[in-house]
Each structure stands twice: as C-alpha cells, then as structure tokens.
Amino acid sequence: MAAAVEQAARRRDAVEPDDLDELGGLLTFPVEKQLYYQVETDVLLGQSTESTVPDAERAVQAFTDPTAPHWAFGDEAGARCNLATLRLHADELDGAADALRPVLDLPRAQRNRGIVISAQRVHHTLTRSPARSALLARDLGEELTQFAPAAPPALALPRRP
C-alpha cells in the first residue's frame, strides 16, 4: 500500500492546475484531506509505519484552524481520533487524551455519525490498551461510553383537518 500512496503523492505533485480546478466542488481533494485519509487508512488496516504518527500530527495541525479554507469540524475530529488511536498503540495515554479532548468537548449537535464511530474506535482501542486500568483511561472510557450524538429533531408533520 505504501507504494500506492507514494505514487498518488507523485501524481498529485505532477498536476498542473488550470481554470477548471478553480471551480472546486465535490471532487476537489485538498492535501489536508489526503493526509487525513492516508492516516485513517493506515489506522483502519493496522498498517502504521514510522511516518504514520508524524503524519497524524500533521493532519491534526492542518485541521485546527477553523478559518482555514478546507477546515471542517468532522475532519478535525476524525484526525484527532486517529492520532489518539496511534498514541494508544504506542502506550502514550496522556498524548491520546490530549488529542481526544477537543473531540469529547464537541457540542452534542456536532457529534455526527462519522465522529461517533471514530470515537468508538478509540474506545475499542482503549479497552485493549495495557493502560486500560489507569485512572485516566477509566475516565476517558467513561466519557467515550457517554459520547453520543444529539437525538434527531422530531419531525413535525402537518395535521389533517
């Protein structure tokens, strides 16, 4: 897979933007998202390499500025969950907690399905971590257990006369 990722990076670097690229849209894929998805793929496949943690840290950094043109709270939360998972694999509980704190502090209205699933993956990793019995791990585990989206708003149907 590493070869495919390197090939994709080389192809991205070889692209010469033109006026059609300015249109943007759904198929616009900024480097920040490429990095985030590359790390997420490594995490999901369990294929972390030497560069995965630094890449995860760069992905988080790329999504921490809400005024940046490609910022999205869901991408930031996903990148943070990936970093927390990698740090748990490296037995860095404090670092995992630091990465995860902004996600756990999200208002319920922003806890969409993708973010909740990412947080559940962190919880799964935490429960298998050698540090799982530490006080901080138990506290994080409790917060992750409680982490859920807001209930969808009730649908108001028109009444029949």
Tab-separated table of C-alpha atoms in Angstrom, residues 1-158:
chain	number	residue	atom	x	y	z
A	1	MET	CA	0.000	0.000	0.000
A	2	ALA	CA	2.883	2.360	0.735
A	3	ALA	CA	3.894	2.241	-2.921
A	4	ALA	CA	0.371	3.233	-3.987
A	5	VAL	CA	0.352	6.163	-1.559
A	6	GLU	CA	3.746	7.329	-2.816
A	7	GLN	CA	2.564	7.000	-6.407
A	8	ALA	CA	-0.542	9.083	-5.600
A	9	ALA	CA	1.645	11.774	-3.986
A	10	ARG	CA	3.915	11.866	-7.049
A	11	ARG	CA	0.920	12.176	-9.354
A	12	ARG	CA	-0.557	14.972	-7.225
A	13	ASP	CA	2.759	16.838	-7.407
A	14	ALA	CA	2.817	16.470	-11.202
A	15	VAL	CA	-0.621	18.038	-11.726
A	16	GLU	CA	-0.654	21.437	-13.352
A	17	PRO	CA	-3.810	23.273	-12.218
A	18	ASP	CA	-5.901	25.054	-14.817
A	19	ASP	CA	-9.013	27.231	-14.830
A	20	LEU	CA	-11.307	24.220	-14.324
A	21	ASP	CA	-9.649	23.497	-10.975
A	22	GLU	CA	-10.935	26.840	-9.726
A	23	LEU	CA	-14.490	25.509	-9.943
A	24	GLY	CA	-13.889	23.295	-6.910
A	25	GLY	CA	-16.749	21.099	-5.892
A	26	LEU	CA	-17.176	17.578	-4.620
A	27	LEU	CA	-14.138	16.149	-6.383
A	28	THR	CA	-11.798	18.815	-5.029
A	29	PHE	CA	-9.469	16.980	-2.714
A	30	PRO	CA	-7.024	19.182	-0.821
A	31	VAL	CA	-3.726	17.870	0.506
A	32	GLU	CA	-5.072	18.129	4.072
A	33	LYS	CA	-7.797	15.579	3.335
A	34	GLN	CA	-5.360	13.335	1.506
A	35	LEU	CA	-3.154	13.250	4.602
A	36	TYR	CA	-6.114	12.651	6.924
A	37	TYR	CA	-7.470	9.775	4.799
A	38	GLN	CA	-3.999	8.292	4.332
A	39	VAL	CA	-3.546	8.146	8.125
A	40	GLU	CA	-7.069	6.812	8.634
A	41	THR	CA	-6.401	4.061	6.107
A	42	ASP	CA	-3.223	3.081	7.951
A	43	VAL	CA	-5.096	3.073	11.272
A	44	LEU	CA	-8.026	1.030	9.972
A	45	LEU	CA	-5.764	-1.509	8.284
A	46	GLY	CA	-3.403	-1.669	11.245
A	47	GLN	CA	-0.505	-0.818	8.946
A	48	SER	CA	1.162	2.009	10.819
A	49	THR	CA	4.661	2.908	9.707
A	50	GLU	CA	7.365	5.146	11.126
A	51	SER	CA	5.762	8.131	9.444
A	52	THR	CA	2.169	7.438	10.494
A	53	VAL	CA	2.290	9.259	13.857
A	54	PRO	CA	4.025	12.368	12.435
A	55	ASP	CA	1.539	12.301	9.522
A	56	ALA	CA	-1.332	12.039	12.034
A	57	GLU	CA	0.060	15.010	13.955
A	58	ARG	CA	0.324	16.998	10.703
A	59	ALA	CA	-3.261	16.041	9.812
A	60	VAL	CA	-4.497	17.313	13.172
A	61	GLN	CA	-2.476	20.507	12.758
A	62	ALA	CA	-3.970	21.014	9.279
A	63	PHE	CA	-7.492	20.995	10.732
A	64	THR	CA	-7.047	23.009	13.935
A	65	ASP	CA	-7.639	26.424	12.373
A	66	PRO	CA	-11.368	26.912	11.762
A	67	THR	CA	-10.626	29.855	9.458
A	68	ALA	CA	-8.538	27.701	7.084
A	69	PRO	CA	-10.183	27.206	3.668
A	70	HIS	CA	-10.514	23.411	3.940
A	71	TRP	CA	-11.322	23.189	7.660
A	72	ALA	CA	-14.250	21.053	8.767
A	73	PHE	CA	-15.032	20.088	12.355
A	74	GLY	CA	-15.656	16.486	11.285
A	75	ASP	CA	-12.254	16.220	9.625
A	76	GLU	CA	-10.568	17.694	12.685
A	77	ALA	CA	-12.396	15.244	14.966
A	78	GLY	CA	-11.531	12.287	12.728
A	79	ALA	CA	-7.872	13.310	12.538
A	80	ARG	CA	-7.765	13.685	16.316
A	81	CYS	CA	-9.335	10.245	16.831
A	82	ASN	CA	-6.745	8.703	14.512
A	83	LEU	CA	-3.931	10.378	16.450
A	84	ALA	CA	-5.419	9.221	19.766
A	85	THR	CA	-5.604	5.641	18.459
A	86	LEU	CA	-1.996	5.704	17.287
A	87	ARG	CA	-0.839	7.119	20.605
A	88	LEU	CA	-2.715	4.383	22.475
A	89	HIS	CA	-0.959	1.793	20.323
A	90	ALA	CA	2.312	3.428	21.399
A	91	ASP	CA	1.237	3.316	25.097
A	92	GLU	CA	1.038	7.119	25.233
A	93	LEU	CA	-2.159	7.508	27.257
A	94	ASP	CA	-1.584	11.182	28.128
A	95	GLY	CA	-0.935	12.025	24.466
A	96	ALA	CA	-4.047	10.136	23.421
A	97	ALA	CA	-6.106	12.042	25.978
A	98	ASP	CA	-4.687	15.364	24.733
A	99	ALA	CA	-5.551	14.511	21.130
A	100	LEU	CA	-9.056	13.373	22.081
A	101	ARG	CA	-10.090	16.185	24.463
A	102	PRO	CA	-11.401	18.590	21.776
A	103	VAL	CA	-13.492	15.759	20.303
A	104	LEU	CA	-15.025	14.887	23.668
A	105	ASP	CA	-15.794	18.583	24.192
A	106	LEU	CA	-17.790	18.901	20.960
A	107	PRO	CA	-21.367	20.046	21.481
A	108	ARG	CA	-23.872	17.226	21.024
A	109	ALA	CA	-25.250	18.894	17.903
A	110	GLN	CA	-21.872	18.403	16.173
A	111	ARG	CA	-21.495	14.744	17.124
A	112	ASN	CA	-22.459	13.269	13.789
A	113	ARG	CA	-22.339	9.582	12.947
A	114	GLY	CA	-18.818	9.692	11.496
A	115	ILE	CA	-17.414	11.378	14.607
A	116	VAL	CA	-19.215	8.982	16.938
A	117	ILE	CA	-17.869	5.978	15.009
A	118	SER	CA	-14.332	7.413	15.154
A	119	ALA	CA	-14.691	7.932	18.911
A	120	GLN	CA	-15.986	4.365	19.292
A	121	ARG	CA	-12.848	3.086	17.538
A	122	VAL	CA	-10.731	4.976	20.047
A	123	HIS	CA	-12.797	3.440	22.859
A	124	HIS	CA	-12.263	-0.032	21.399
A	125	THR	CA	-8.501	0.564	21.296
A	126	LEU	CA	-8.537	1.979	24.826
A	127	THR	CA	-10.255	-1.106	26.241
A	128	ARG	CA	-7.440	-3.254	24.832
A	129	SER	CA	-4.628	-0.932	25.870
A	130	PRO	CA	-2.167	-2.005	28.577
A	131	ALA	CA	-3.056	1.300	30.278
A	132	ARG	CA	-6.788	0.498	30.389
A	133	SER	CA	-6.825	0.204	34.184
A	134	ALA	CA	-5.179	3.605	34.775
A	135	LEU	CA	-7.446	6.264	36.258
A	136	LEU	CA	-7.121	8.468	33.165
A	137	ALA	CA	-8.015	5.516	30.911
A	138	ARG	CA	-11.067	4.693	33.005
A	139	ASP	CA	-12.190	8.337	32.933
A	140	LEU	CA	-11.700	8.517	29.154
A	141	GLY	CA	-13.519	5.229	28.743
A	142	GLU	CA	-16.485	6.575	30.695
A	143	GLU	CA	-16.582	9.742	28.597
A	144	LEU	CA	-16.361	7.718	25.393
A	145	THR	CA	-19.179	5.463	26.579
A	146	GLN	CA	-21.343	8.562	27.123
A	147	PHE	CA	-20.274	10.158	23.819
A	148	ALA	CA	-23.299	10.154	21.583
A	149	PRO	CA	-24.960	12.425	19.074
A	150	ALA	CA	-27.930	14.543	19.904
A	151	ALA	CA	-31.255	12.918	19.186
A	152	PRO	CA	-32.514	13.969	15.771
A	153	PRO	CA	-35.125	16.692	15.924
A	154	ALA	CA	-38.697	15.472	15.929
A	155	LEU	CA	-40.316	15.665	12.547
A	156	ALA	CA	-43.312	17.949	12.669
A	157	LEU	CA	-45.958	16.566	10.352
A	158	PRO	CA	-48.860	18.707	9.231
